CSV table of C-alpha atoms in Angstrom, one decimal:
chain,number,residue,atom,x,y,z
H,12,MET,CA,97.3,128.0,82.5
H,13,ASN,CA,96.2,131.7,83.0
H,14,VAL,CA,97.1,131.8,86.6
H,15,LEU,CA,100.8,130.8,85.7
H,16,LEU,CA,101.1,133.8,83.3
H,17,GLU,CA,99.3,136.0,85.6
H,18,ASN,CA,101.8,135.2,88.3
H,19,LEU,CA,104.6,135.0,86.3
H,20,PRO,CA,106.7,137.6,88.3
H,21,LEU,CA,106.0,135.8,91.5
H,22,VAL,CA,106.9,132.2,90.0
H,23,GLY,CA,109.9,133.7,88.2
H,24,GLN,CA,111.2,135.3,91.4
H,25,GLY,CA,110.4,132.0,93.4
H,26,PHE,CA,112.4,130.0,90.7
H,27,LEU,CA,115.3,132.6,90.9
H,28,ASN,CA,115.5,132.3,94.6
H,29,THR,CA,115.5,128.6,94.4
H,30,LEU,CA,118.2,128.7,92.2
H,31,GLY,CA,120.1,131.3,94.1
H,32,MET,CA,119.8,129.4,97.4
H,33,LEU,CA,121.0,126.4,95.6
H,34,ALA,CA,124.1,128.0,94.1
H,35,LEU,CA,125.1,129.7,97.2
H,36,ALA,CA,124.4,126.9,99.6
H,37,VAL,CA,126.6,124.6,97.4
H,38,LEU,CA,129.1,127.2,97.3
H,39,PHE,CA,129.4,127.2,101.0
H,40,ALA,CA,128.4,123.7,102.1
H,41,LEU,CA,130.9,122.0,99.7
H,42,PRO,CA,134.1,123.4,101.0
H,43,LEU,CA,132.7,123.1,104.5
H,44,GLY,CA,131.8,119.6,103.8
H,45,LEU,CA,135.4,118.9,102.7
H,46,VAL,CA,136.9,120.4,105.7
H,47,ILE,CA,134.6,118.1,107.8
H,48,ALA,CA,135.5,115.1,105.8
H,49,ALA,CA,139.3,115.8,106.2
H,50,LEU,CA,138.7,116.2,109.9
H,51,ARG,CA,137.0,112.8,110.0
H,52,ILE,CA,139.7,111.0,108.3
H,53,SER,CA,142.5,113.1,109.9
H,54,PRO,CA,145.0,110.8,112.2
H,55,VAL,CA,144.1,113.3,115.3
H,56,ALA,CA,141.7,111.9,117.7
H,57,SER,CA,140.2,115.3,118.8
H,58,LEU,CA,139.5,116.7,115.5
H,59,ARG,CA,137.7,113.4,114.3
H,60,LEU,CA,135.5,113.6,117.6
H,61,THR,CA,134.8,117.2,116.8
H,62,ALA,CA,133.7,116.6,113.2
H,63,SER,CA,131.6,113.5,114.1
H,64,VAL,CA,129.8,115.4,116.9
H,65,TYR,CA,129.0,118.2,114.4
H,66,THR,CA,127.8,115.8,111.9
H,67,GLU,CA,125.5,113.7,114.2
H,68,ILE,CA,124.0,117.0,115.7
H,69,PHE,CA,123.1,118.5,112.3
H,70,ARG,CA,121.9,115.3,110.5
H,71,ASN,CA,119.5,114.3,113.4
H,72,ILE,CA,117.6,117.6,113.8
H,73,PRO,CA,115.2,118.8,111.4
H,74,LEU,CA,116.2,121.7,108.8
H,75,THR,CA,112.9,123.3,110.0
H,76,LEU,CA,114.4,123.6,113.3
H,77,ILE,CA,117.7,124.9,112.0
H,78,PHE,CA,116.0,127.8,110.2
H,79,PHE,CA,114.2,128.6,113.6
H,80,ALA,CA,117.2,128.2,115.9
H,81,MET,CA,119.5,130.4,113.8
H,82,ALA,CA,117.5,133.3,115.1
H,83,ALA,CA,118.0,132.3,118.8
H,84,PHE,CA,121.4,131.1,118.6
H,85,LEU,CA,123.1,133.8,116.5
H,86,PRO,CA,121.0,136.8,117.5
H,87,THR,CA,123.8,139.6,117.1
H,88,LEU,CA,124.4,138.9,113.5
H,89,GLY,CA,121.3,140.2,112.2
H,90,PHE,CA,120.8,138.5,109.0
H,91,ASP,CA,118.1,139.0,106.4
H,92,TYR,CA,115.8,136.1,105.4
H,93,PHE,CA,117.7,135.0,102.6
H,94,ALA,CA,121.1,134.9,104.2
H,95,ASN,CA,119.4,133.0,107.3
H,96,ALA,CA,118.3,130.5,104.5
H,97,ILE,CA,121.6,130.2,103.1
H,98,VAL,CA,123.2,129.8,106.5
H,99,ALA,CA,120.7,127.3,107.7
H,100,LEU,CA,120.9,125.3,104.4
H,101,THR,CA,124.8,125.4,104.6
H,102,LEU,CA,125.1,124.1,108.1
H,103,TYR,CA,122.5,121.2,107.4
H,104,THR,CA,124.1,120.1,104.2
H,105,ALA,CA,127.6,120.1,104.9
H,106,PRO,CA,127.6,116.8,107.1
H,107,PHE,CA,125.9,114.9,104.2
H,108,TYR,CA,128.4,116.2,101.6
H,109,ALA,CA,131.2,115.3,104.3
H,110,GLU,CA,129.8,111.8,104.7
H,111,ALA,CA,129.7,111.4,100.9
H,112,VAL,CA,133.2,112.4,100.4
H,113,ARG,CA,134.4,110.4,103.4
H,114,SER,CA,132.8,107.2,102.3
H,115,GLY,CA,134.4,107.7,99.0
H,116,VAL,CA,137.6,108.0,100.2
H,117,ASN,CA,137.2,105.1,102.3
H,118,ALA,CA,135.9,103.2,99.4
H,119,VAL,CA,139.3,103.0,97.8
H,120,PRO,CA,141.1,99.8,99.0
H,121,VAL,CA,143.9,100.1,101.4
H,122,GLY,CA,146.0,97.9,99.1
H,123,GLN,CA,145.9,100.7,96.4
H,124,ALA,CA,147.9,102.9,98.8
H,125,GLU,CA,150.1,100.2,100.1
H,126,ALA,CA,151.0,99.2,96.4
H,127,ALA,CA,151.6,102.9,95.5
H,128,ARG,CA,154.1,103.3,98.7
H,129,SER,CA,155.8,100.2,98.1
H,130,ILE,CA,156.8,101.1,94.4
H,131,GLY,CA,158.3,104.3,96.1
H,132,LEU,CA,155.8,107.1,95.5
H,133,GLY,CA,155.8,109.7,98.4
H,134,PHE,CA,152.7,111.0,100.3
H,135,SER,CA,151.7,113.6,98.1
H,136,GLN,CA,152.2,111.3,94.8
H,137,VAL,CA,150.1,108.6,96.4
H,138,LEU,CA,147.4,111.0,97.2
H,139,THR,CA,147.2,112.9,93.8
H,140,LEU,CA,148.1,109.9,91.4
H,141,VAL,CA,146.5,106.8,93.3
H,142,VAL,CA,143.9,107.5,95.8
H,143,LEU,CA,142.2,110.7,94.8
H,144,PRO,CA,141.6,109.7,91.2
H,145,GLN,CA,139.9,106.8,92.5
H,146,ALA,CA,138.2,108.6,95.4
H,147,VAL,CA,136.7,111.4,93.1
H,148,ARG,CA,135.0,108.7,91.0
H,149,ALA,CA,133.2,107.2,94.2
H,150,VAL,CA,132.5,110.7,95.5
H,151,ILE,CA,130.9,112.6,92.6
H,152,PRO,CA,127.6,110.7,92.1
H,153,PRO,CA,126.7,110.8,95.8
H,154,ILE,CA,127.6,114.5,95.9
H,155,ILE,CA,125.3,115.1,93.1
H,156,ASN,CA,122.8,113.2,94.9
H,157,VAL,CA,123.2,115.4,98.2
H,158,THR,CA,122.9,118.5,95.7
H,159,ILE,CA,119.5,117.2,94.5
H,160,ALA,CA,118.3,116.8,98.1
H,161,LEU,CA,119.5,120.4,98.7
H,162,THR,CA,117.3,121.5,95.7
H,163,LYS,CA,114.6,120.1,97.5
H,164,ASN,CA,115.3,121.4,100.7
H,165,THR,CA,115.4,125.0,99.7
H,166,SER,CA,111.6,124.8,99.6
H,167,VAL,CA,111.7,124.8,103.5
H,168,ALA,CA,112.8,128.5,103.3
H,169,THR,CA,109.0,129.1,102.3
H,170,GLY,CA,108.0,128.8,106.0
H,171,PHE,CA,110.8,131.5,106.8
H,172,PHE,CA,109.8,134.3,104.6
H,173,VAL,CA,111.8,133.7,101.5
H,174,VAL,CA,110.0,133.6,98.3
H,175,THR,CA,110.5,130.2,97.0
H,176,LEU,CA,108.6,128.2,94.2
H,177,VAL,CA,106.2,127.0,96.9
H,178,THR,CA,105.3,130.4,98.2
H,179,THR,CA,103.4,131.2,95.1
H,180,ILE,CA,101.0,128.2,96.2
H,181,GLN,CA,101.0,129.5,99.7
H,182,ARG,CA,99.9,133.0,98.5
H,183,LEU,CA,97.4,131.9,96.0
H,184,VAL,CA,96.0,129.1,98.2
H,185,ASN,CA,92.6,130.4,98.0
H,186,THR,CA,92.2,130.6,94.1
H,187,ASP,CA,89.9,128.0,92.4
H,188,PRO,CA,91.1,124.5,92.3
H,189,ALA,CA,91.5,124.5,88.4
H,190,ALA,CA,93.9,127.2,88.6
H,191,LEU,CA,95.6,126.0,91.6
H,192,LEU,CA,96.2,122.6,89.8
H,193,TRP,CA,98.0,124.4,86.8
H,194,LEU,CA,100.2,126.3,89.6
H,195,PHE,CA,101.0,123.0,91.2
H,196,GLY,CA,102.1,121.5,87.8
H,197,GLY,CA,104.0,124.6,86.9
H,198,VAL,CA,105.8,124.5,90.2
H,199,ALA,CA,106.5,120.7,89.9
H,200,VAL,CA,108.1,121.2,86.5
H,201,CYS,CA,110.3,124.0,87.9
H,202,TYR,CA,111.7,121.6,90.6
H,203,LEU,CA,111.7,118.6,88.2
H,204,ALA,CA,113.7,120.7,85.7
H,205,ILE,CA,116.6,120.8,88.2
H,206,THR,CA,116.3,117.3,90.1
H,207,ILE,CA,115.7,115.1,87.0
H,208,PRO,CA,118.8,116.2,85.0
H,209,LEU,CA,120.8,115.9,87.8
H,210,GLY,CA,119.8,112.8,88.9
H,211,GLN,CA,120.5,111.3,85.4
H,212,LEU,CA,123.8,112.9,85.4
H,213,ALA,CA,124.5,111.3,88.9
H,214,ASP,CA,123.3,107.8,87.2
H,215,ARG,CA,125.4,108.2,84.1
H,216,LEU,CA,128.5,109.2,85.9
H,217,GLU,CA,128.2,106.1,88.1
H,218,GLN,CA,127.4,103.8,85.4
H,219,LYS,CA,130.4,105.2,83.5
H,220,TRP,CA,133.1,104.9,86.3
H,221,GLN,CA,131.8,101.6,87.8
H,222,VAL,CA,133.7,99.9,84.9
H,223,ALA,CA,136.6,102.1,85.2
H,224,ARG,CA,137.2,101.3,89.2
G,14,MET,CA,144.4,102.0,112.3
G,15,THR,CA,145.9,101.7,108.9
G,16,SER,CA,143.9,104.1,106.5
G,17,VAL,CA,144.3,104.6,102.6
G,18,LEU,CA,145.7,107.8,103.5
G,19,TYR,CA,148.7,107.1,106.2
G,20,ASP,CA,150.3,104.2,107.8
G,21,THR,CA,149.6,102.9,111.2
G,22,PRO,CA,151.8,105.4,113.3
G,23,GLY,CA,154.7,104.3,115.4
G,24,PRO,CA,155.4,105.4,118.9
G,25,VAL,CA,156.7,108.6,118.0
G,26,GLY,CA,153.9,109.2,115.6
G,27,ARG,CA,151.4,108.1,118.1
G,28,ARG,CA,152.9,110.7,120.8
G,29,THR,CA,152.9,113.4,118.4
G,30,SER,CA,149.3,112.8,117.4
G,31,ARG,CA,148.3,112.5,120.9
G,32,ILE,CA,149.9,116.0,121.6
G,33,ILE,CA,148.4,117.6,118.7
G,34,SER,CA,145.0,116.1,119.9
G,35,ALA,CA,145.2,117.3,123.4
G,36,VAL,CA,146.2,120.7,122.2
G,37,ILE,CA,143.3,121.1,119.7
G,38,ALA,CA,140.9,119.7,122.4
G,39,LEU,CA,141.9,122.6,124.9
G,40,LEU,CA,141.5,125.0,122.0
G,41,LEU,CA,138.2,123.7,121.2
G,42,LEU,CA,137.0,123.5,124.9
G,43,GLY,CA,138.3,127.1,125.3
G,44,GLY,CA,136.2,128.0,122.3
G,45,VAL,CA,132.9,126.3,123.8
G,46,GLY,CA,133.6,128.0,127.0
G,47,TRP,CA,133.9,131.4,125.4
G,48,TYR,CA,130.8,130.7,123.5
G,49,LEU,CA,128.9,129.9,126.6
G,50,TYR,CA,130.5,132.7,128.4
G,51,ASN,CA,129.3,135.0,125.9
G,52,LEU,CA,125.8,133.4,126.2
G,53,ASN,CA,126.0,134.1,129.7
G,54,GLU,CA,127.1,137.7,129.3
G,55,GLN,CA,123.9,138.2,127.1
G,56,GLY,CA,122.0,136.8,130.0
G,57,LEU,CA,120.8,133.6,127.8
G,58,LEU,CA,121.6,131.5,130.8
G,59,ALA,CA,120.1,133.5,133.5
G,60,PRO,CA,117.6,131.3,135.7
G,61,GLU,CA,114.5,133.8,134.5
G,62,ARG,CA,115.1,132.6,131.1
G,63,TRP,CA,114.8,128.9,131.9
G,64,ASP,CA,112.1,129.0,134.9
G,65,ILE,CA,109.3,128.0,132.8
G,66,TRP,CA,110.7,124.5,132.2
G,67,ASN,CA,110.0,124.1,136.2
G,68,ASP,CA,106.4,123.9,135.5
G,69,PRO,CA,105.2,120.4,134.6
G,70,LEU,CA,102.4,121.8,132.5
G,71,VAL,CA,104.7,123.2,129.9
G,72,TRP,CA,106.4,120.2,129.7
G,73,MET,CA,103.1,118.0,129.3
G,74,ASP,CA,102.2,120.5,126.6
G,75,LEU,CA,105.2,120.3,124.5
G,76,LEU,CA,105.4,116.6,125.1
G,77,GLY,CA,102.0,116.2,124.0
G,78,ALA,CA,102.9,117.8,120.8
G,79,LEU,CA,105.9,115.7,120.5
G,80,GLY,CA,103.4,112.8,120.8
G,81,THR,CA,101.5,114.3,117.6
G,82,THR,CA,104.8,114.4,115.7
G,83,LEU,CA,105.6,110.8,116.7
G,84,GLN,CA,102.0,109.6,115.6
G,85,MET,CA,102.6,111.2,112.3
G,86,ALA,CA,105.9,109.6,112.1
G,87,ALA,CA,104.6,106.4,112.8
G,88,LEU,CA,101.7,106.4,110.4
G,89,GLY,CA,104.0,107.8,107.7
G,90,ALA,CA,106.5,105.1,108.3
G,91,VAL,CA,104.0,102.2,108.1
G,92,GLY,CA,102.7,103.9,105.0
G,93,ALA,CA,105.9,104.2,103.4
G,94,ILE,CA,107.2,100.7,103.9
G,95,LEU,CA,104.2,99.2,102.7
G,96,LEU,CA,104.2,101.4,99.8
G,97,GLY,CA,107.9,100.9,99.2
G,98,MET,CA,107.2,97.0,99.0
G,99,VAL,CA,104.5,97.5,96.5
G,100,LEU,CA,106.5,100.0,94.4
G,101,ALA,CA,109.7,97.6,94.4
G,102,LEU,CA,107.5,94.8,93.1
G,103,LEU,CA,105.9,96.8,90.3
G,104,ARG,CA,109.1,98.5,89.5
G,105,ILE,CA,111.0,95.0,88.7
G,106,ALA,CA,107.5,93.6,87.2
G,107,PRO,CA,108.2,91.5,84.1
G,108,THR,CA,105.4,93.4,82.2
G,109,ARG,CA,106.6,96.6,80.6
G,110,TRP,CA,103.1,98.2,80.9
G,111,ILE,CA,103.5,98.0,84.6
G,112,ARG,CA,107.4,98.7,84.9
G,113,ILE,CA,107.5,101.7,82.9
G,114,PRO,CA,104.7,104.0,84.5
G,115,THR,CA,106.0,102.9,87.9
G,116,THR,CA,109.5,104.2,87.1
G,117,GLY,CA,108.1,107.4,86.0
G,118,ALA,CA,105.9,107.7,89.1
G,119,LEU,CA,109.0,107.1,91.2
G,120,GLU,CA,111.0,109.6,89.2
G,121,LEU,CA,108.3,112.3,89.9
G,122,LEU,CA,107.9,111.4,93.6
G,123,ARG,CA,111.7,111.6,94.2
G,124,GLY,CA,112.2,114.6,92.3
G,125,LEU,CA,109.6,116.8,94.2
G,126,PRO,CA,110.0,118.5,97.6
G,127,VAL,CA,107.8,116.7,100.3
G,128,LEU,CA,106.7,120.1,101.2
G,129,LEU,CA,105.3,120.5,97.8
G,130,MET,CA,103.4,117.2,98.2
G,131,MET,CA,102.0,118.2,101.7
G,132,PHE,CA,100.6,121.5,100.0
G,133,PHE,CA,99.0,119.4,97.4
G,134,PHE,CA,97.2,117.1,99.8
G,135,TRP,CA,96.2,120.1,102.0
G,136,ALA,CA,95.5,122.9,99.7
G,137,LEU,CA,94.2,121.2,96.6
G,138,VAL,CA,92.8,118.0,97.7
G,139,GLY,CA,91.4,119.6,100.9
G,140,LEU,CA,92.6,117.1,103.3
G,141,ASP,CA,93.2,117.6,107.1
G,142,PRO,CA,96.9,118.8,107.7
G,143,PHE,CA,97.6,115.8,109.7
G,144,ILE,CA,96.5,113.5,106.9
G,145,ALA,CA,98.0,115.6,104.4
G,146,VAL,CA,101.4,115.3,106.2
G,147,VAL,CA,101.3,111.6,106.6
G,148,LEU,CA,100.3,110.9,103.1
G,149,ALA,CA,102.9,113.1,101.8
G,150,LEU,CA,105.7,111.5,104.1
G,151,ALA,CA,104.4,108.0,103.1
G,152,LEU,CA,104.5,108.7,99.2
G,153,TYR,CA,107.9,110.4,99.3
G,154,ASN,CA,109.7,107.9,101.6
G,155,GLY,CA,107.9,105.2,100.1
G,156,ALA,CA,109.5,105.9,96.6
G,157,ILE,CA,112.9,106.1,98.2
G,158,ILE,CA,112.5,102.8,100.4
G,159,GLY,CA,111.1,101.1,97.1
G,160,GLU,CA,114.1,102.1,95.2
G,161,ALA,CA,116.4,100.8,98.1
G,162,LEU,CA,114.4,97.3,98.1
G,163,ARG,CA,114.7,97.3,94.3
G,164,ALA,CA,118.5,97.7,94.7
G,165,GLY,CA,118.3,95.2,97.4
G,166,ILE,CA,116.6,92.6,95.1
G,167,VAL,CA,118.9,93.3,92.1
G,168,SER,CA,122.0,92.6,94.1
G,169,LEU,CA,120.9,89.3,95.3
G,170,PRO,CA,122.9,86.4,93.6
G,171,LYS,CA,121.0,85.3,90.3
G,172,GLY,CA,121.0,81.7,91.9
G,173,GLN,CA,118.3,82.8,94.5
G,174,ARG,CA,115.6,83.5,91.8
G,175,GLU,CA,116.7,80.2,89.8
G,176,ALA,CA,116.6,78.1,92.8
G,177,GLY,CA,113.0,79.3,93.7
G,178,LEU,CA,111.7,78.9,90.0
G,179,SER,CA,113.4,75.5,89.8
G,180,ILE,CA,111.5,74.1,92.8
G,181,GLY,CA,108.5,75.0,91.1
G,182,LEU,CA,107.4,78.5,92.6
G,183,GLY,CA,105.8,81.0,90.3
G,184,GLY,CA,107.6,84.3,89.5
G,185,LEU,CA,105.6,86.3,91.8
G,186,GLN,CA,106.0,83.5,94.6
G,187,THR,CA,109.7,83.5,94.0
G,188,ARG,CA,110.0,87.3,94.6
G,189,LEU,CA,107.9,87.4,97.6
G,190,LEU,CA,109.0,84.2,99.5
G,191,ILE,CA,112.7,83.8,98.2
G,192,GLU,CA,114.0,87.4,97.2
G,193,PHE,CA,111.9,89.8,99.2
G,194,PRO,CA,113.0,88.6,102.7
G,195,GLN,CA,116.6,88.7,101.7
G,196,ALA,CA,116.4,92.1,100.2
G,197,PHE,CA,114.5,93.6,103.1
G,198,ARG,CA,117.2,92.3,105.6
G,199,ASN,CA,120.0,93.5,103.7
G,200,MET,CA,118.3,97.1,103.4
G,201,ILE,CA,117.2,97.4,106.9
G,202,PRO,CA,119.8,100.0,107.8
G,203,ILE,CA,119.2,102.3,104.7
G,204,ILE,CA,115.1,101.8,105.6
G,205,VAL,CA,115.6,102.9,109.1
G,206,ALA,CA,117.9,105.7,108.2
G,207,GLN,CA,115.0,106.9,105.8
G,208,LEU,CA,112.6,106.6,108.8
G,209,VAL,CA,115.1,109.1,110.6
G,210,VAL,CA,114.4,111.4,107.7
G,211,LEU,CA,110.9,110.7,107.7
G,212,LEU,CA,110.6,111.7,111.3
G,213,LYS,CA,112.5,114.9,110.7
G,214,ASP,CA,110.3,115.8,107.8
G,215,THR,CA,107.3,115.6,110.1
G,216,SER,CA,108.4,119.2,111.0
G,217,LEU,CA,107.5,120.4,107.6
G,218,GLY,CA,103.9,120.2,108.9
G,219,TYR,CA,104.6,123.5,110.5
G,220,ILE,CA,104.7,125.3,107.3
G,221,ILE,CA,101.2,124.2,106.5
G,222,GLY,CA,99.9,124.9,110.2
G,223,MET,CA,100.1,121.7,111.8
G,224,GLN,CA,100.1,121.9,115.6
G,225,GLU,CA,103.2,119.6,115.9
G,226,PHE,CA,106.1,119.8,118.0
G,227,LEU,CA,107.9,122.9,116.5
G,228,ARG,CA,104.9,125.1,116.3
G,229,ARG,CA,104.1,124.1,120.0
G,230,GLY,CA,107.5,125.0,121.0
G,231,ARG,CA,107.0,128.3,119.3
G,232,LEU,CA,103.7,129.0,120.9
G,233,THR,CA,105.1,127.9,124.3
G,234,TYR,CA,107.8,130.7,124.2
G,235,GLU,CA,105.4,133.4,122.6
G,236,PHE,CA,102.9,132.6,125.2
G,237,PHE,CA,105.6,133.4,127.9
G,238,GLY,CA,106.5,136.6,126.3
G,239,ARG,CA,108.2,137.0,123.0
G,240,ASP,CA,111.9,136.1,122.9
G,241,GLN,CA,112.7,135.7,126.5
G,242,TYR,CA,112.2,132.0,126.5
G,243,ALA,CA,113.2,131.3,122.9
G,244,PHE,CA,116.7,130.3,123.6
G,245,SER,CA,115.8,127.7,126.1
G,246,THR,CA,112.9,126.4,124.0
G,247,PHE,CA,115.2,125.7,121.2
G,248,VAL,CA,117.7,124.1,123.4
G,249,ILE,CA,115.2,121.8,124.9
G,250,MET,CA,113.6,121.0,121.3
G,251,ILE,CA,117.0,120.3,119.8
G,252,ALA,CA,117.7,117.9,122.8
G,253,LEU,CA,114.5,116.0,122.4
G,254,TYR,CA,115.0,115.7,118.5
G,255,LEU,CA,118.4,114.4,119.1
G,256,ALA,CA,117.4,111.9,121.7
G,257,ILE,CA,114.8,110.4,119.6
G,258,ASN,CA,116.9,110.5,116.3
G,259,LEU,CA,120.0,109.3,117.8
G,260,THR,CA,118.0,106.2,119.4
G,261,VAL,CA,116.5,105.4,116.0
G,262,SER,CA,119.8,105.6,114.4
G,263,TRP,CA,121.5,103.4,117.1
G,264,ILE,CA,118.8,100.8,116.4
G,265,ALA,CA,119.5,101.1,112.8
G,266,ARG,CA,123.1,100.5,113.6
G,267,ARG,CA,122.5,97.4,115.9
G,268,LEU,CA,120.2,95.9,113.2
G,269,ALA,CA,122.9,96.5,110.5
G,270,LYS,CA,125.5,94.7,112.5
G,271,GLY,CA,123.0,91.9,113.6
G,272,SER,CA,122.2,91.3,109.9
G,273,SER,CA,125.7,91.2,108.8
G,274,ARG,CA,126.9,89.0,111.8
G,275,LYS,CA,125.0,86.1,110.7
G,276,PRO,CA,125.4,86.1,106.8
G,277,ARG,CA,123.4,83.7,104.7
G,278,LYS,CA,125.9,80.7,104.2
G,279,ALA,CA,125.2,79.8,100.6
G,280,ALA,CA,125.2,83.3,99.6
G,281,PRO,CA,128.2,84.6,97.6
G,282,PRO,CA,129.5,88.1,98.9
G,283,THR,CA,127.6,90.0,96.1
G,284,GLY,CA,124.5,90.3,98.2
G,285,GLY,CA,126.4,91.3,101.3
G,286,GLY,CA,128.1,94.3,99.3
G,287,THR,CA,125.0,96.4,100.3
G,288,ASN,CA,125.9,95.9,104.0
G,289,SER,CA,129.0,97.6,103.9
G,290,ILE,CA,127.3,100.8,103.1
G,291,ASP,CA,127.4,103.1,106.1
G,292,PRO,CA,123.6,103.1,107.4
G,293,SER,CA,123.7,106.4,108.6
G,294,PHE,CA,124.3,108.0,105.3
G,295,GLY,CA,121.1,106.5,103.9
G,296,SER,CA,121.1,105.1,100.2
G,297,ALA,CA,123.1,107.4,98.2
G,298,ARG,CA,125.5,104.7,96.9
G,299,ILE,CA,123.0,102.2,95.9
G,300,GLY,CA,121.8,101.3,92.6
G,301,GLY,CA,121.9,104.5,90.5
G,302,SER,CA,120.3,107.4,92.1
G,303,ALA,CA,118.4,105.2,94.5
G,304,GLY,CA,119.7,107.2,97.3
G,305,THR,CA,118.3,110.7,95.7
G,306,GLY,CA,116.3,111.5,98.6
G,307,ALA,CA,117.8,109.4,101.4
G,308,THR,CA,120.0,112.3,102.4
G,309,ASN,CA,117.1,114.6,102.4
G,310,THR,CA,115.8,117.0,104.8
């Protein structure tokens, strides 16, 4: 217990950094993901291709490698480590958001839009009154799940000079096992305090909206 | 192609879209060309930044480390699938005393970063980094595969279990002989997608000091002078990761197609619903938060 209190500044900074990375990465990755999703369901073939190439590349290389390669591919930008982490997390997470959005929009049956058109609604009306309200319901729970994954992925920044919750463990690895166990417990609780409520929210929304669809 | 958003285009629409498509393609190619030109201007494509790759020994070294990575992934995958099967069975056990603790353990495993688990086994339990990585990967991905399998069993038609019980099989026998094989087949795309995640996550071993693929790559270019070869090394590492993971994903897609092409004749489409989920996206849409982790790292 004492070890947690003694290292409170470090643990606190780790927790704040984790929350900060999470918030900023969501802020950038979600719009980017929406753009990619829009490209992937657009009628223009070359846009679709571009978006799927991006998706396939970034979903199939490890986040750790993206963190690393940032330095090699964007040498002139001169980011600090925190910004580097945000960019890597954004690039990596955006395609996952995009896939969540795309599968949600595709989950709306074609007949819905056809029915809307046949009663004389225009494109924007079809979109805002019929398709989007249904798509949003299918999209929000997976988006929350991607965000949970993102929360856990912020821990990768540990290896790249950002103080995260795991950094506390990395630094104090040589303390005695009992203290270390406390530290693990504290760090685990911090992560679970973010991931479990989000998971419950996703479950609840999914159950609530399942009936309504 | 009729989509929810727009009708199948007519001849005029098709021509317009082809023109837009071509213009955008040209713009994009221009962008890529400009990027390459810039790289070249910075000298990143110059032969003296790539010449170490003429040496087969450098390749052997890097591919050896890739071997370690694949070995970790293979062991982790076997562990994860076995653990997933056990967890799925425990999670839907009829006894509350088994079910509730298992649910708690699953929540815990899915809510924590794999990296933290690796640190746990490496720093606290004091295991060899290799074993720590394999164990953490098996535990974490086992929890997710377990949830996927559970979702697969739950989504089977009720009649399957009833039929098993009515021909005199016991509860556990019905699970293992009737429900489990079907759930497993339905969930193959998700399981394989999760194995891609597992393979990518082996790279976290880098952070706890494993001599795996990434670290070996870094050591390679540092050995030959600090930054000169970084670019070429990263290009090659990315290409190798892509080659491996895209192959695994491709196998997953083929398996998915194979298992949906010959549907079980007697089963109503409820079970098949799980097949329609895009396998490459993992399990994010199945049974509650089953997919929590499938989209991870």
